[in-house]
mmCIF file of C-alpha atoms and ligand atoms in Angstrom:
data_model
loop_
_atom_site.group_PDB
_atom_site.id
_atom_site.type_symbol
_atom_site.label_atom_id
_atom_site.label_comp_id
_atom_site.label_asym_id
_atom_site.label_seq_id
_atom_site.Cartn_x
_atom_site.Cartn_y
_atom_site.Cartn_z
ATOM 1 C CA MET Z 30 76.218 105.964 86.799
ATOM 2 C CA ARG Z 31 76.063 110.154 85.685
ATOM 3 C CA SER Z 32 79.214 112.017 85.610
ATOM 4 C CA ASN Z 33 80.536 114.216 88.128
ATOM 5 C CA PRO Z 34 78.683 117.845 88.058
ATOM 6 C CA PRO Z 35 81.336 120.502 88.801
ATOM 7 C CA ASP Z 36 79.784 121.560 92.348
ATOM 8 C CA THR Z 37 78.984 117.394 92.910
ATOM 9 C CA PRO Z 38 81.592 117.898 95.840
ATOM 10 C CA LEU Z 39 83.847 114.726 95.625
ATOM 11 C CA LYS Z 40 84.850 113.312 98.809
ATOM 12 C CA LEU Z 41 88.033 110.588 99.295
ATOM 13 C CA ARG Z 42 88.364 109.092 102.543
ATOM 14 C CA GLU Z 43 89.089 105.831 103.843
ATOM 15 C CA PHE Z 44 87.337 102.517 102.735
ATOM 16 C CA ARG Z 45 85.217 100.970 105.611
ATOM 17 C CA TYR Z 46 83.916 97.541 105.574
ATOM 18 C CA PRO Z 47 81.058 96.413 104.807
ATOM 19 C CA HIS Z 48 79.968 99.378 104.086
ATOM 20 C CA ASP Z 49 81.980 99.378 101.022
ATOM 21 C CA TYR Z 50 83.041 96.224 99.970
ATOM 22 C CA ASP Z 51 79.761 95.958 97.253
ATOM 23 C CA GLY Z 52 80.500 99.069 95.613
ATOM 24 C CA ALA Z 53 84.186 99.129 95.145
ATOM 25 C CA LEU Z 54 83.456 95.030 93.745
ATOM 26 C CA LYS Z 55 81.184 96.360 91.305
ATOM 27 C CA LEU Z 56 83.838 99.215 90.376
ATOM 28 C CA TRP Z 57 86.307 97.002 90.174
ATOM 29 C CA ALA Z 58 84.304 94.558 88.282
ATOM 30 C CA GLY Z 59 83.448 96.906 85.627
ATOM 31 C CA MET Z 60 87.195 97.884 84.279
ATOM 32 C CA GLU Z 61 88.013 97.072 81.143
ATOM 33 C CA VAL Z 62 91.844 97.006 81.914
ATOM 34 C CA GLY Z 63 93.925 97.341 84.400
ATOM 35 C CA VAL Z 64 92.355 96.330 87.445
ATOM 36 C CA LYS Z 65 90.626 92.802 87.912
ATOM 37 C CA VAL Z 66 88.647 90.776 90.778
ATOM 38 C CA GLY Z 67 91.356 88.552 91.987
ATOM 39 C CA ARG Z 68 90.776 86.022 95.079
ATOM 40 C CA SER Z 69 92.644 89.050 96.752
ATOM 41 C CA ASP Z 70 88.853 89.916 97.109
ATOM 42 C CA THR Z 71 87.406 88.315 98.649
ATOM 43 C CA PRO Z 72 85.372 89.402 101.981
ATOM 44 C CA GLU Z 73 87.870 87.585 103.935
ATOM 45 C CA GLU Z 74 90.846 88.733 102.023
ATOM 46 C CA ILE Z 75 90.010 92.501 101.967
ATOM 47 C CA GLN Z 76 89.163 92.151 105.595
ATOM 48 C CA ARG Z 77 92.738 90.908 106.560
ATOM 49 C CA LYS Z 78 94.083 93.338 104.249
ATOM 50 C CA LEU Z 79 91.972 96.845 106.655
ATOM 51 C CA GLN Z 80 93.506 95.074 109.237
ATOM 52 C CA ARG Z 81 96.980 96.049 108.569
ATOM 53 C CA ASP Z 82 97.287 100.285 106.296
ATOM 54 C CA PRO Z 83 93.609 100.380 107.018
ATOM 55 C CA ASP Z 84 94.427 104.227 106.157
ATOM 56 C CA LEU Z 85 96.417 103.086 102.820
ATOM 57 C CA PHE Z 86 93.232 101.701 101.611
ATOM 58 C CA LEU Z 87 91.263 105.010 100.023
ATOM 59 C CA ILE Z 88 88.014 105.743 98.276
ATOM 60 C CA ALA Z 89 86.667 108.581 96.363
ATOM 61 C CA GLU Z 90 82.906 109.411 96.497
ATOM 62 C CA VAL Z 91 80.294 111.140 95.076
ATOM 63 C CA ASN Z 92 76.786 111.418 96.316
ATOM 64 C CA GLU Z 93 77.724 108.098 98.447
ATOM 65 C CA GLU Z 94 78.154 106.238 95.502
ATOM 66 C CA ILE Z 95 82.214 104.995 94.743
ATOM 67 C CA VAL Z 96 83.399 106.051 92.081
ATOM 68 C CA GLY Z 97 87.506 105.409 92.549
ATOM 69 C CA THR Z 98 89.886 103.236 94.779
ATOM 70 C CA ILE Z 99 93.633 102.720 95.483
ATOM 71 C CA ILE Z 100 95.316 100.496 97.837
ATOM 72 C CA GLY Z 101 98.622 100.833 99.380
ATOM 73 C CA GLY Z 102 100.726 98.625 100.839
ATOM 74 C CA TYR Z 103 104.047 99.168 103.164
ATOM 75 C CA ASP Z 104 106.203 96.422 104.787
ATOM 76 C CA GLY Z 105 108.177 98.582 106.545
ATOM 77 C CA ARG Z 106 110.859 98.798 103.450
ATOM 78 C CA ARG Z 107 109.004 99.093 99.914
ATOM 79 C CA GLY Z 108 105.553 100.343 99.498
ATOM 80 C CA MET Z 109 103.317 98.860 96.512
ATOM 81 C CA ILE Z 110 99.960 100.225 94.846
ATOM 82 C CA TYR Z 111 97.076 97.960 94.179
ATOM 83 C CA HIS Z 112 93.590 98.821 92.606
ATOM 84 C CA LEU Z 113 93.848 102.524 91.401
ATOM 85 C CA ALA Z 114 90.240 102.670 89.424
ATOM 86 C CA VAL Z 115 88.085 105.228 88.432
ATOM 87 C CA HIS Z 116 84.841 104.982 87.080
ATOM 88 C CA THR Z 117 84.884 105.771 83.041
ATOM 89 C CA ALA Z 118 82.598 108.551 83.740
ATOM 90 C CA PHE Z 119 84.827 110.066 86.327
ATOM 91 C CA ARG Z 120 88.262 110.144 83.992
ATOM 92 C CA GLY Z 121 89.730 113.247 83.521
ATOM 93 C CA GLN Z 122 88.652 115.029 86.415
ATOM 94 C CA GLY Z 123 91.794 114.555 88.473
ATOM 95 C CA ILE Z 124 90.685 111.902 90.857
ATOM 96 C CA GLY Z 125 92.880 109.113 90.009
ATOM 97 C CA THR Z 126 95.695 111.909 90.331
ATOM 98 C CA LEU Z 127 94.032 112.869 94.465
ATOM 99 C CA LEU Z 128 93.888 109.126 95.124
ATOM 100 C CA LEU Z 129 97.406 108.740 94.199
ATOM 101 C CA ASP Z 130 98.635 111.676 95.828
ATOM 102 C CA GLU Z 131 97.348 110.373 99.079
ATOM 103 C CA VAL Z 132 98.574 107.205 98.936
ATOM 104 C CA GLU Z 133 101.424 108.503 98.337
ATOM 105 C CA LYS Z 134 102.165 111.451 100.946
ATOM 106 C CA ARG Z 135 100.687 109.185 103.112
ATOM 107 C CA LEU Z 136 103.435 105.770 102.352
ATOM 108 C CA GLN Z 137 105.902 108.281 102.791
ATOM 109 C CA SER Z 138 104.209 109.900 106.035
ATOM 110 C CA LYS Z 139 105.085 106.218 107.105
ATOM 111 C CA GLY Z 140 109.053 106.499 106.162
ATOM 112 C CA CYS Z 141 108.636 104.444 102.592
ATOM 113 C CA LEU Z 142 111.451 105.134 100.672
ATOM 114 C CA LYS Z 143 110.553 103.499 97.266
ATOM 115 C CA CYS Z 144 107.200 101.938 95.781
ATOM 116 C CA TYR Z 145 106.577 99.849 93.580
ATOM 117 C CA LEU Z 146 102.845 98.479 91.273
ATOM 118 C CA LEU Z 147 102.489 96.235 88.682
ATOM 119 C CA VAL Z 148 100.324 97.860 85.038
ATOM 120 C CA THR Z 149 99.716 95.132 82.814
ATOM 121 C CA ALA Z 150 101.706 94.924 79.350
ATOM 122 C CA GLU Z 151 98.578 96.082 77.182
ATOM 123 C CA ASN Z 152 97.643 98.681 79.672
ATOM 124 C CA THR Z 153 99.766 101.130 78.049
ATOM 125 C CA SER Z 154 97.357 104.276 78.920
ATOM 126 C CA ALA Z 155 97.776 103.717 82.789
ATOM 127 C CA VAL Z 156 102.140 103.626 81.972
ATOM 128 C CA GLU Z 157 101.329 107.178 80.546
ATOM 129 C CA PHE Z 158 99.026 108.208 83.776
ATOM 130 C CA TYR Z 159 101.802 107.185 86.509
ATOM 131 C CA GLU Z 160 104.630 108.497 84.352
ATOM 132 C CA GLN Z 161 102.874 112.183 84.252
ATOM 133 C CA HIS Z 162 103.182 111.508 87.991
ATOM 134 C CA ASN Z 163 106.854 110.650 88.032
ATOM 135 C CA TRP Z 164 106.663 106.977 88.060
ATOM 136 C CA ASN Z 165 109.380 105.577 86.014
ATOM 137 C CA GLU Z 166 109.151 102.060 84.530
ATOM 138 C CA MET Z 167 111.993 99.827 85.741
ATOM 139 C CA THR Z 168 114.149 98.357 82.818
ATOM 140 C CA ASN Z 169 116.592 96.470 83.806
ATOM 141 C CA ASP Z 170 114.083 94.358 86.413
ATOM 142 C CA ARG Z 171 112.077 91.780 86.210
ATOM 143 C CA ILE Z 172 109.523 90.810 87.742
ATOM 144 C CA LEU Z 173 108.826 87.069 89.743
ATOM 145 C CA ALA Z 174 105.970 86.146 91.306
ATOM 146 C CA LYS Z 175 104.729 83.115 93.405
ATOM 147 C CA GLU Z 176 101.391 81.706 93.626
ATOM 148 C CA PHE Z 177 100.555 80.476 97.633
ATOM 149 C CA SER Z 178 97.871 77.938 97.321
HETATM 150 C C1 COA F 11 94.132 105.740 85.650
HETATM 151 C C2 COA F 11 93.626 106.422 86.213
HETATM 152 C C3 COA F 11 93.073 105.394 87.518
HETATM 153 C C4 COA F 11 93.521 107.527 85.608
HETATM 154 O O1 COA F 11 92.105 108.263 86.351
HETATM 155 P P1 COA F 11 91.991 109.587 86.125
HETATM 156 O O2 COA F 11 90.808 110.146 87.133
HETATM 157 O O3 COA F 11 90.725 109.997 84.901
HETATM 158 O O4 COA F 11 93.032 110.689 86.077
HETATM 159 P P2 COA F 11 93.117 112.163 85.889
HETATM 160 O O5 COA F 11 92.043 112.717 85.686
HETATM 161 O O6 COA F 11 93.797 112.372 87.575
HETATM 162 O O7 COA F 11 94.470 112.263 85.370
HETATM 163 C C5 COA F 11 95.610 113.352 85.530
HETATM 164 C C6 COA F 11 96.123 113.300 84.503
HETATM 165 O O8 COA F 11 96.362 112.303 83.575
HETATM 166 C C7 COA F 11 95.941 112.085 82.452
HETATM 167 N N1 COA F 11 95.286 110.500 82.226
HETATM 168 C C8 COA F 11 94.731 109.988 82.812
HETATM 169 N N2 COA F 11 94.276 109.348 82.340
HETATM 170 C C9 COA F 11 95.039 109.013 81.146
HETATM 171 C C10 COA F 11 94.856 107.910 80.136
HETATM 172 N N3 COA F 11 94.242 106.786 80.694
HETATM 173 N N4 COA F 11 96.482 107.755 78.856
HETATM 174 C C11 COA F 11 96.732 108.942 79.564
HETATM 175 N N5 COA F 11 96.494 110.240 80.150
HETATM 176 C C12 COA F 11 95.838 109.733 81.084
HETATM 177 C C13 COA F 11 95.035 113.022 82.225
HETATM 178 O O9 COA F 11 95.007 113.582 80.876
HETATM 179 C C14 COA F 11 95.850 113.863 83.353
HETATM 180 O O10 COA F 11 96.362 114.939 82.621
HETATM 181 P P3 COA F 11 96.639 116.161 82.560
HETATM 182 O O11 COA F 11 96.500 116.852 84.265
HETATM 183 O O12 COA F 11 97.828 116.462 82.471
HETATM 184 O O13 COA F 11 95.266 116.582 81.586
HETATM 185 C C15 COA F 11 91.692 105.653 85.129
HETATM 186 O O14 COA F 11 91.779 105.655 83.632
HETATM 187 C C16 COA F 11 91.264 104.384 85.058
HETATM 188 O O15 COA F 11 90.863 103.845 86.442
HETATM 189 N N6 COA F 11 91.978 103.055 84.146
HETATM 190 C C17 COA F 11 91.446 102.036 84.236
HETATM 191 C C18 COA F 11 92.092 100.891 85.662
HETATM 192 C C19 COA F 11 93.351 101.071 85.622
HETATM 193 O O16 COA F 11 94.282 101.356 84.400
HETATM 194 N N7 COA F 11 94.180 101.482 86.728
HETATM 195 C C20 COA F 11 95.664 101.564 86.708
HETATM 196 C C21 COA F 11 95.988 99.896 87.332
HETATM 197 S S1 COA F 11 97.805 99.987 87.282
#
């Protein structure tokens, strides 16, 4: 994939299933860090996610190719952000910022007061990115998780 020449229009829009599924999966599978394709990314799970908050699952598209994604969630109390990913050839052009800003705006308009996201320990550059966008690392909290089979 070639990088985005300055005059190539970038489109931000909501994810559409099944049209965008393969492109998003390919992008996530190509991430060197930060995003892994997991059991929440099967067609069934992605469709389930889209039954709720379809307006928080966004893609960035150049020439009809998916170059960025973000998935937001809102449970009525807190927000979550998952799968913020920008294709390596398109980084540093503000696409990550556009995706994050748009989801934050949409979360706020739903009444969300606070939002969380998880960054893997080795992904220090993503932490820098989020800190530039006024996200703060929670140093007094520990994250516990439980997998349901
Ligand atoms: C994190 C990521 C989404 C940023 O996307 P991007 O489109 O390159 O980000 P932007 O171009 O909007 O960058 C905005 C600012 O953050 C900075 N920035 C971007 N990526 C950065 C990085 N890896 N390290 C430090 N700063 C970074 C840019 O310098 C820019 O600052 P500036 O406006 O002052 O120049 C992208 O690097 C990525 O996909 N990483 C791999 C997946 C990942 O880790 N996702 C997060 C999962 S928690």
